[in-house]
Amino acid sequence: MNNMGIKRVLLIMAMQEEAKPTLNSLGLKRSGLLNPHLDLVFYTGNYRGTSVNLVLNGTCKNHSVDHIGTQVSTLSAHLGIELVEPDIVINAGTAGGFISDNAAVGDVYLSNPYICYHDRRINIPKFVEYGIGFYPSIPTIRMAKELGLRTGVISTGNSLDYTEKDLEQMRNHKGVVKDMEAAAIAWVCEQHKKPFLAIKAITDLVDGDKPTEEEFLQNLNKTSEILGKQTLRVVDWLIKNGIDEE
Ligand code: ADE
């Protein structure tokens, strides 16, 4: 795609606190609920002549917390894509990193070359690969190099913690970023044939010795600020450069 190619961008984010700096940096305004039956919130704006839209998962009425994980993410992605008809879908969020990949809190990764699941183990021929997913990311190596960001395989599951089996799956599939949404959104994008990338800022170290929930909550605010700045740079880069071929 050439640099005239990106007219509409769709961002998908999970938590309100994660999204605040990104909404501010891109100057997006709340437009309303995406669907009257659902808690998904839609934000819109214009950045350098490009329509920039964001779906936020919204708040669970039963538990008064943000919706997170893969269940809500498929809906956010599907309804967002139908409404916006974007040229690119970006999942921006926070995630766990690995000391074994030399990650530090505050590092920012772009998905490359694929996104997979670590908690869908189905030991039946062909279902093994189906469970893992291997959904494509657009190539992000040049973008990451020019923006000073990192790249790697993002691995998704529905738990903040992990089992030994999850860890084994992540190792086997070269996962260096652990999140709870990217693979679900990547699957919807594959179904719709929409280019996808994830940008993930690291709040906690999966193979470190601190309890994940404590480290996550401690670093959520400052990491979300970093995420907001870097997401703006990524959108800016894509508007200028378009989507790289392989
Ligand atoms: N989001 C932030 N940290 C995470 C982790 N360790 N696992 C899954 N999702 C996360």
XYZ file of C-alpha atoms and ligand atoms in Angstrom:
256
model
C 0.000 0.000 0.000
C 1.342 3.472 -0.817
C 1.355 6.374 1.580
C -2.013 7.624 0.249
C -3.549 4.313 1.293
C -4.616 4.852 4.899
C -7.828 6.866 5.120
C -9.417 5.218 8.160
C -7.753 3.737 11.235
C -9.499 1.600 13.875
C -7.902 1.275 17.305
C -9.190 -1.288 19.787
C -8.377 -0.959 23.487
C -9.493 -2.782 26.613
C -9.183 -0.702 29.787
C -10.235 2.904 30.356
C -7.030 3.728 32.241
C -4.886 2.201 29.506
C -6.733 4.225 26.851
C -6.823 7.685 28.453
C -3.407 8.922 27.242
C -4.021 7.465 23.756
C -7.419 9.203 23.497
C -5.704 12.448 24.537
C -2.660 12.139 22.291
C -4.841 11.494 19.223
C -7.498 14.029 20.287
C -10.370 11.510 20.083
C -13.829 12.364 21.410
C -16.511 10.043 22.810
C -19.234 9.461 20.252
C -21.465 7.067 22.249
C -22.127 3.359 22.639
C -21.255 1.220 19.629
C -24.408 -0.864 20.094
C -27.344 -0.320 22.484
C -27.074 -3.883 23.868
C -23.353 -3.743 24.546
C -20.980 -1.785 26.786
C -18.539 -0.964 23.937
C -17.746 2.760 23.641
C -16.893 4.459 20.356
C -14.488 7.406 20.018
C -13.727 9.330 16.825
C -11.416 12.027 15.572
C -9.253 13.214 12.749
C -5.474 13.112 12.754
C -3.607 14.764 9.836
C -6.610 14.283 7.547
C -7.045 10.619 8.466
C -10.173 9.370 10.238
C -9.047 7.806 13.518
C -11.575 5.740 15.473
C -11.306 3.817 18.708
C -13.465 1.141 20.309
C -13.069 0.799 24.071
C -14.502 -2.348 25.653
C -16.426 -0.412 28.286
C -17.506 -1.343 31.802
C -19.117 -4.603 32.908
C -22.369 -3.615 34.675
C -22.369 -6.701 36.908
C -18.875 -6.288 38.297
C -18.055 -2.587 37.715
C -14.739 -3.374 35.997
C -13.555 -2.910 32.422
C -14.321 -5.763 30.058
C -11.042 -7.501 29.161
C -10.001 -10.700 27.391
C -10.894 -12.440 24.153
C -14.699 -12.697 24.552
C -15.339 -8.957 24.374
C -12.470 -8.377 21.931
C -14.088 -10.343 19.093
C -17.190 -8.148 19.413
C -15.193 -4.897 19.594
C -13.239 -5.885 16.508
C -16.169 -7.179 14.459
C -18.553 -4.295 15.175
C -15.749 -1.721 14.897
C -14.687 -3.064 11.508
C -18.275 -3.127 10.220
C -18.835 0.476 11.289
C -15.508 2.059 10.329
C -14.408 -0.094 7.359
C -10.817 0.687 8.352
C -7.691 0.349 6.209
C -5.852 -0.897 9.292
C -6.805 -2.218 12.738
C -4.487 -1.592 15.680
C -4.832 -3.234 19.087
C -3.067 -0.985 21.593
C -2.655 -2.187 25.154
C -0.443 -3.226 28.025
C 1.115 -6.656 28.389
C 3.592 -8.830 30.194
C 7.190 -9.084 28.930
C 10.029 -11.523 29.539
C 13.430 -10.978 31.154
C 14.575 -13.799 28.848
C 13.892 -11.401 25.929
C 15.723 -8.593 27.767
C 12.430 -6.773 28.305
C 11.990 -4.025 30.866
C 8.856 -2.340 32.179
C 7.937 0.454 29.757
C 9.334 -1.282 26.652
C 7.007 -1.159 23.657
C 6.606 -4.025 21.200
C 4.969 -4.216 17.769
C 3.536 -7.578 16.703
C 5.666 -9.476 14.193
C 5.226 -11.791 12.306
C 2.181 -13.421 13.960
C -0.041 -13.528 17.023
C -1.058 -16.777 18.717
C -2.833 -18.271 21.725
C -1.122 -20.087 24.604
C -4.222 -21.428 26.387
C -6.078 -23.255 23.607
C -4.629 -26.758 23.768
C -6.590 -29.251 21.637
C -4.565 -32.398 21.116
C -6.378 -33.655 18.013
C -4.810 -33.504 14.524
C -5.254 -30.096 12.846
C -7.020 -28.710 15.942
C -3.575 -28.296 17.516
C -2.643 -25.588 14.987
C -6.209 -24.230 14.938
C -5.996 -23.667 18.693
C -2.675 -21.857 18.507
C -3.991 -19.629 15.711
C -0.891 -18.080 14.113
C -2.822 -15.025 12.911
C -0.782 -12.637 10.754
C 0.516 -9.230 11.753
C 1.491 -6.725 9.079
C 5.302 -6.516 8.739
C 6.520 -4.070 11.396
C 10.312 -4.484 11.295
C 11.037 -1.249 9.369
C 8.504 0.755 11.389
C 9.934 -0.552 14.666
C 13.496 0.225 13.577
C 12.619 3.772 12.553
C 10.575 4.405 15.723
C 13.010 2.690 18.118
C 10.476 0.065 19.197
C 10.799 -3.696 19.651
C 9.084 -6.486 17.707
C 8.014 -10.028 18.484
C 5.334 -12.683 18.693
C 2.411 -11.747 20.917
C 0.767 -14.602 22.778
C -2.778 -14.295 24.094
C -4.671 -16.083 26.858
C -7.603 -15.305 29.142
C -5.655 -15.291 32.413
C -3.378 -12.696 33.946
C -1.337 -15.529 35.431
C -0.165 -18.658 33.598
C 0.186 -22.386 34.002
C 3.341 -24.380 33.191
C 1.565 -25.550 30.003
C 0.866 -21.933 28.991
C 4.531 -21.105 29.481
C 5.581 -24.120 27.415
C 3.237 -23.014 24.601
C 4.644 -19.469 24.719
C 8.212 -20.832 24.529
C 7.336 -23.189 21.666
C 5.808 -20.382 19.610
C 8.489 -17.792 20.383
C 6.034 -15.617 22.326
C 7.787 -12.650 23.911
C 4.727 -10.595 24.873
C 1.830 -12.009 26.914
C -1.541 -10.284 26.630
C -5.274 -11.021 26.803
C -6.729 -9.599 23.569
C -4.467 -9.464 20.506
C -5.094 -12.947 19.045
C -8.875 -12.561 19.263
C -8.748 -9.267 17.368
C -6.208 -10.655 14.885
C -8.590 -13.555 14.138
C -11.479 -11.169 13.407
C -9.176 -9.118 11.158
C -8.143 -12.246 9.286
C -11.828 -13.104 8.751
C -12.507 -9.581 7.423
C -9.206 -9.487 5.448
C -8.138 -6.347 7.302
C -4.454 -5.602 8.000
C -3.692 -5.849 11.714
C -0.962 -4.959 14.145
C -0.707 -4.842 17.916
C 1.271 -2.336 19.964
C 1.938 -3.517 23.498
C 3.632 -1.635 26.341
C 5.119 -3.770 29.104
C 3.729 -3.368 32.645
C 5.203 -6.510 34.242
C 7.756 -9.241 33.737
C 6.246 -12.698 33.410
C 9.485 -14.494 34.341
C 10.382 -12.018 37.105
C 9.831 -12.607 40.819
C 7.177 -9.953 41.547
C 3.479 -10.965 41.728
C 2.050 -10.043 38.294
C -1.077 -8.295 39.598
C 0.977 -6.060 41.929
C 3.519 -5.168 39.245
C 0.765 -4.572 36.689
C -1.249 -2.219 38.911
C 1.904 -0.415 40.073
C 3.027 0.297 36.489
C -0.302 0.674 34.670
C -0.408 4.461 34.825
C 3.108 5.275 33.645
C 3.086 2.494 31.031
C -0.230 3.762 29.618
C 1.383 7.200 29.193
C 4.191 5.583 27.201
C 1.616 3.609 25.196
C -0.284 6.813 24.343
C 2.887 8.505 23.028
C 4.044 5.504 21.019
C 0.591 4.751 19.564
C 0.480 8.305 18.208
C 3.924 7.764 16.588
C 2.780 4.446 15.081
C -0.392 5.999 13.607
C 1.684 8.904 12.299
C 4.225 6.519 10.719
C 1.477 4.463 9.044
C -0.217 7.572 7.626
C 3.124 8.726 6.156
C 4.487 5.374 5.008
C 1.503 3.085 4.481
C 1.705 -0.649 5.128
C 4.985 -2.386 4.267
C 4.950 -5.351 1.899
C 6.600 -8.561 3.184
N -1.517 -7.385 30.635
C -0.560 -6.800 31.357
N 0.273 -7.728 31.895
C -0.198 -8.938 31.498
C 0.212 -10.272 31.720
N 1.270 -10.557 32.461
N -0.515 -11.239 31.150
C -1.580 -10.969 30.402
N -2.021 -9.735 30.149
C -1.334 -8.704 30.701
